[in-house]
Amino acid sequence: MATRLGLGLPQTRRFDLGRDVPDVARAAERTGYDSLWVFERALFPEPATQGLYGIEGLPWPDSYRGVAEPLVTLTLAAAATERAELGTSVLVAPLHVPFQLARTLATLDAAAGGRVVAGFGTGWSHDEYAAASIRPFAERGAVLDELLEVCRAVWGPDPVAHEGPTTRIAPSAVGPKPARPIPVLLAAAGPRARRRLVDHADGWMPVSAGADALAGEWRSLRELAAERGRTRPLRTVLRANARWYPAPLGTAERPPFHGSTGQIAEDLAAHAATGMEEILIDVQDSARDAAELTDLAATLYEAARAAGV
């Protein structure tokens, strides 16, 4: 069975959102992509008080300046498409009020005919937490735990009720309901986060650091699921942050998904072989405009299928 392929939508400031998001979404669906994805970056601190991913001295990429709000972007894509799933990879959950986020996702799923995939993470930027979070950075795991509970309540039958540290919902009718149960995927890395994933989520959203490392992480997660008595399958969507170059790169320490079309296709095949159900290709940083992004997405799709993905 072929690995499902998704495409990251244009969200950075070089794009015209109102025009380019629908155009790229329609073209990707015609090409054959199974899903369309957005990510979240709330701000770009100047000067940066923290390195990228919390790593000291690692600069933030310039493309993080002015990233479009993810659910607005996804709504534009939903209105322009009919078949492709619509996913978040990922929403930084503690930056959102749980009840409002649950309602927004339910409304989008109802409007799109049951195509939303909710990918959540806890993030790493202290500046984003200072600007937007509902609780301090140190409590991010607890906020995500409650958000999952609130989503299950809001998306479930009426009357909806919840009593928690940040959210209190008196017994109420809350709608619209999702068109079907919205899959919840988590970008879990640490031990506690992986236990949360196994116990409460539908799947896993890793970011690859190489096929061998991914295979080991996937094996460990399945072992944890067996230890904790999980019987239902774990869905997997791998994020491939790609950087395309017109000529092949040298093989010495080439990052995954960086290189020519052929090299990226090879990497896609290697990662698909680990058992990933779906791979999200985000190549928007390699395109000068929407037309180039559309062409590159089509080329990579055909190359991936030719490579057996």
Coordinates of C-alpha atoms in Angstrom, one line a residue:
M1 CA 0.0 0.0 0.0
A2 CA 1.4 3.4 -1.0
T3 CA 2.4 5.8 1.7
R4 CA 0.0 8.8 1.9
L5 CA 1.6 12.1 1.0
G6 CA 0.7 15.6 2.3
L7 CA 1.9 19.1 1.4
G8 CA 2.6 22.1 3.7
L9 CA 0.5 25.1 2.6
P10 CA 2.1 28.5 2.0
Q11 CA 2.1 30.5 5.2
T12 CA 5.2 32.8 5.1
R13 CA 5.2 36.4 4.2
R14 CA 6.5 35.9 0.6
F15 CA 3.0 34.6 -0.3
D16 CA -0.3 36.3 -1.0
L17 CA -2.5 34.3 1.4
G18 CA -5.9 35.1 -0.1
R19 CA -4.8 34.0 -3.5
D20 CA -2.0 31.6 -3.0
V21 CA -3.4 29.3 -0.3
P22 CA -6.5 28.3 -2.3
D23 CA -4.5 28.0 -5.6
V24 CA -1.8 25.8 -4.0
A25 CA -4.4 23.7 -2.2
R26 CA -6.4 23.1 -5.4
A27 CA -3.3 22.2 -7.4
A28 CA -2.0 19.8 -4.7
E29 CA -5.3 18.0 -4.6
R30 CA -5.3 17.7 -8.4
T31 CA -1.8 16.3 -8.3
G32 CA -2.8 13.6 -5.9
Y33 CA -1.7 14.8 -2.4
D34 CA -3.8 13.2 0.3
S35 CA -3.6 16.0 2.8
L36 CA -2.8 19.7 3.3
W37 CA -1.0 21.0 6.4
V38 CA -0.3 24.2 8.4
F39 CA 2.1 24.9 11.2
E40 CA 2.1 27.5 14.0
R41 CA 4.7 30.2 14.8
A42 CA 3.1 33.1 16.7
L43 CA 5.9 35.7 16.6
F44 CA 9.5 36.4 15.8
P45 CA 11.4 38.0 18.8
E46 CA 13.9 40.7 18.0
P47 CA 16.4 40.2 19.4
A48 CA 15.9 36.5 20.0
T49 CA 16.1 35.7 23.7
Q50 CA 16.2 32.0 23.0
G51 CA 17.6 29.9 20.2
L52 CA 15.5 27.9 17.7
Y53 CA 13.9 24.9 19.4
G54 CA 15.4 26.2 22.7
I55 CA 18.9 25.4 21.5
E56 CA 21.3 28.1 22.6
G57 CA 22.9 30.0 19.7
L58 CA 20.7 28.4 17.0
P59 CA 19.2 31.3 15.0
W60 CA 15.6 31.4 14.0
P61 CA 15.0 31.2 10.2
D62 CA 14.0 34.4 8.5
S63 CA 10.9 32.5 7.1
Y64 CA 9.5 32.6 10.7
R65 CA 8.8 36.3 10.4
G66 CA 5.1 36.8 9.8
V67 CA 3.8 33.2 9.6
A68 CA 0.1 33.3 8.9
E69 CA -2.4 32.1 11.6
P70 CA -2.8 28.4 11.0
L71 CA -6.5 27.8 11.3
V72 CA -7.3 30.8 9.1
T73 CA -4.9 29.4 6.5
L74 CA -6.6 26.0 6.8
T75 CA -10.0 27.4 6.4
L76 CA -8.9 29.0 3.1
A77 CA -7.7 25.6 1.9
A78 CA -10.9 23.9 3.1
A79 CA -13.1 26.2 1.0
A80 CA -11.0 25.5 -2.1
T81 CA -10.8 21.7 -1.9
E82 CA -13.1 18.7 -1.7
R83 CA -11.1 15.5 -0.9
A84 CA -7.8 16.3 0.9
E85 CA -7.5 16.1 4.7
L86 CA -6.7 19.3 6.5
G87 CA -4.2 19.0 9.3
T88 CA -2.2 21.0 11.8
S89 CA 1.5 20.1 12.3
V90 CA 1.3 21.3 14.9
L91 CA -0.8 23.7 16.9
V92 CA 1.0 24.9 20.0
A93 CA -1.8 23.8 22.3
P94 CA -1.1 26.0 25.4
L95 CA -1.3 29.2 23.2
H96 CA -5.0 28.5 22.7
V97 CA -8.0 28.7 25.0
P98 CA -9.2 25.0 25.1
F99 CA -12.9 25.6 24.7
Q100 CA -12.5 28.1 21.9
L101 CA -10.0 25.9 20.0
A102 CA -12.2 22.8 20.4
R103 CA -15.2 24.7 18.9
T104 CA -13.2 26.2 16.0
L105 CA -11.9 22.7 15.0
A106 CA -15.3 21.2 15.3
T107 CA -16.8 24.0 13.1
L108 CA -14.1 23.6 10.5
D109 CA -14.5 19.9 10.4
A110 CA -18.3 20.2 10.0
A111 CA -17.9 22.8 7.2
A112 CA -15.2 20.7 5.4
G113 CA -17.2 17.4 5.6
G114 CA -15.0 15.6 8.1
R115 CA -11.5 16.3 6.9
V116 CA -9.7 17.9 9.9
V117 CA -6.7 16.2 11.6
A118 CA -5.7 18.0 14.9
G119 CA -2.0 17.8 15.5
F120 CA -1.0 19.3 18.9
G121 CA 2.3 20.0 20.6
T122 CA 3.6 22.0 23.6
G123 CA 6.1 24.2 21.8
W124 CA 9.4 25.6 23.0
S125 CA 9.4 29.4 22.6
H126 CA 9.3 31.3 25.9
D127 CA 8.5 34.5 24.0
E128 CA 5.3 32.9 22.5
Y129 CA 4.2 31.7 25.9
A130 CA 4.8 35.2 27.4
A131 CA 2.6 36.7 24.7
A132 CA -0.2 34.3 24.3
S133 CA -0.3 31.3 26.6
I134 CA -3.1 30.7 29.1
R135 CA -0.7 29.2 31.7
P136 CA 3.1 29.5 32.3
F137 CA 5.6 27.5 30.2
A138 CA 6.3 25.1 33.1
E139 CA 2.6 24.0 33.1
R140 CA 2.4 23.3 29.3
G141 CA 2.0 19.5 29.7
A142 CA -0.9 20.0 32.1
V143 CA -2.6 22.5 29.7
L144 CA -2.3 19.9 26.9
D145 CA -3.8 17.2 29.1
E146 CA -6.8 19.4 29.8
L147 CA -7.2 20.5 26.2
L148 CA -7.5 16.9 25.2
E149 CA -10.3 16.4 27.8
V150 CA -12.1 19.6 26.6
C151 CA -11.9 18.5 23.0
R152 CA -13.4 15.1 23.8
A153 CA -16.2 16.8 25.7
V154 CA -17.0 19.5 23.2
W155 CA -16.9 17.1 20.3
G156 CA -19.1 14.6 22.1
P157 CA -22.8 14.4 22.8
D158 CA -24.7 17.2 24.5
P159 CA -24.9 18.2 27.3
V160 CA -21.3 19.1 27.3
A161 CA -19.7 19.6 30.8
H162 CA -16.2 19.9 32.1
E163 CA -14.6 21.0 35.4
G164 CA -10.8 21.6 35.2
P165 CA -8.0 23.9 36.3
T166 CA -8.4 26.3 33.3
T167 CA -11.8 25.4 31.8
R168 CA -15.3 25.1 33.4
I169 CA -18.2 24.3 31.2
A170 CA -21.6 24.1 32.8
P171 CA -23.9 21.5 31.2
S172 CA -24.6 23.0 27.8
A173 CA -25.5 22.4 24.2
V174 CA -22.3 23.1 22.2
G175 CA -22.3 23.0 18.4
P176 CA -21.8 22.4 15.6
K177 CA -20.4 18.9 16.2
P178 CA -17.6 17.5 14.0
A179 CA -18.7 15.6 11.0
R180 CA -16.9 12.6 12.4
P181 CA -14.5 12.0 15.3
I182 CA -11.5 14.3 14.7
P183 CA -8.2 12.4 14.9
V184 CA -5.8 13.8 17.4
L185 CA -2.1 13.4 16.8
L186 CA 0.7 14.5 19.2
A187 CA 4.3 15.6 18.5
A188 CA 5.5 13.7 21.6
A189 CA 9.2 13.5 22.3
G190 CA 9.8 12.9 26.1
P191 CA 8.7 9.9 28.2
R192 CA 5.7 11.7 29.8
A193 CA 4.6 13.0 26.4
R194 CA 4.8 9.6 24.9
R195 CA 2.7 8.1 27.6
R196 CA 0.1 10.8 27.0
L197 CA 0.1 9.9 23.3
V198 CA -0.3 6.2 23.9
D199 CA -3.1 6.7 26.4
H200 CA -5.1 9.6 25.0
A201 CA -4.3 10.3 21.3
D202 CA -4.9 8.7 17.9
G203 CA -1.4 9.0 16.6
W204 CA 2.1 10.4 16.4
M205 CA 3.6 13.3 14.5
P206 CA 7.4 13.0 14.5
V207 CA 9.9 15.2 12.7
S208 CA 12.6 13.2 11.1
A209 CA 16.3 13.4 12.0
G210 CA 17.1 10.4 9.8
A211 CA 15.4 7.1 8.8
D212 CA 17.5 5.0 11.2
A213 CA 16.6 7.2 14.2
L214 CA 13.0 7.3 13.2
A215 CA 12.8 3.5 13.0
G216 CA 14.1 3.2 16.5
E217 CA 11.7 5.8 17.9
W218 CA 8.8 4.1 16.1
R219 CA 9.8 0.8 17.5
S220 CA 10.1 2.2 21.1
L221 CA 6.7 3.8 20.8
R222 CA 5.0 0.6 19.7
E223 CA 6.7 -1.2 22.6
L224 CA 5.3 1.4 25.0
A225 CA 1.9 1.0 23.5
A226 CA 2.0 -2.8 24.1
E227 CA 3.2 -2.3 27.7
R228 CA 0.3 0.1 28.4
G229 CA -2.2 -2.3 26.9
R230 CA -3.2 -0.2 23.9
T231 CA -4.9 -2.3 21.2
R232 CA -6.0 0.2 18.7
P233 CA -3.4 1.2 16.0
L234 CA -1.3 4.4 16.2
R235 CA -1.6 6.6 13.1
T236 CA 1.7 8.2 12.0
V237 CA 2.3 11.4 10.0
L238 CA 6.0 12.3 9.6
R239 CA 6.9 15.9 9.0
A240 CA 9.6 16.3 6.3
N241 CA 11.0 19.8 6.3
A242 CA 12.5 19.8 2.9
R243 CA 15.0 22.1 1.2
W244 CA 15.2 21.6 -2.6
Y245 CA 18.3 22.4 -4.6
P246 CA 18.6 22.2 -8.4
A247 CA 21.7 20.0 -8.2
P248 CA 22.5 17.1 -5.8
L249 CA 24.3 17.9 -2.6
G250 CA 27.3 16.0 -1.4
T251 CA 26.5 13.0 0.7
A252 CA 28.7 14.0 3.7
E253 CA 26.3 15.0 6.5
R254 CA 23.5 15.9 4.2
P255 CA 20.4 16.6 6.3
P256 CA 17.4 14.5 5.6
F257 CA 15.2 15.9 2.8
H258 CA 17.8 18.4 1.7
G259 CA 19.1 18.1 -1.9
S260 CA 17.9 17.5 -5.4
T261 CA 14.6 16.0 -6.4
G262 CA 16.1 12.6 -6.6
Q263 CA 17.8 12.9 -3.2
I264 CA 14.5 14.0 -1.5
A265 CA 12.7 11.2 -3.2
E266 CA 15.3 8.7 -1.9
D267 CA 14.8 10.1 1.6
L268 CA 11.1 9.8 1.3
A269 CA 11.4 6.2 0.3
A270 CA 13.8 5.4 3.2
H271 CA 11.5 7.0 5.7
A272 CA 8.4 5.3 4.3
A273 CA 10.2 2.0 4.7
T274 CA 10.2 2.5 8.5
G275 CA 6.4 2.0 8.5
M276 CA 5.2 5.6 8.4
E277 CA 1.6 5.8 7.2
E278 CA 1.9 9.3 5.9
I279 CA 4.6 11.9 5.1
L280 CA 4.0 15.6 5.1
I281 CA 6.4 17.4 2.7
D282 CA 6.9 21.1 3.6
V283 CA 8.9 22.7 0.9
Q284 CA 7.6 26.3 0.9
D285 CA 11.0 27.7 1.9
S286 CA 12.4 26.5 -1.4
A287 CA 9.9 28.4 -3.5
R288 CA 10.0 32.0 -4.6
D289 CA 6.3 32.2 -5.2
A290 CA 3.1 30.1 -5.4
A291 CA 3.7 29.0 -9.0
E292 CA 7.1 27.7 -8.1
L293 CA 5.8 25.9 -5.0
T294 CA 3.0 24.3 -7.1
D295 CA 5.5 23.1 -9.7
L296 CA 7.9 21.8 -7.1
A297 CA 5.2 20.0 -5.2
A298 CA 4.1 18.2 -8.4
T299 CA 7.6 17.2 -9.3
L300 CA 8.3 15.8 -5.8
Y301 CA 5.1 13.9 -5.8
E302 CA 5.9 12.2 -9.1
A303 CA 9.4 11.5 -8.0
A304 CA 8.3 10.0 -4.7
R305 CA 5.8 7.7 -6.4
A306 CA 8.5 6.7 -8.9
A307 CA 10.7 5.8 -6.0
G308 CA 8.1 3.5 -4.6
V309 CA 6.7 5.7 -1.9

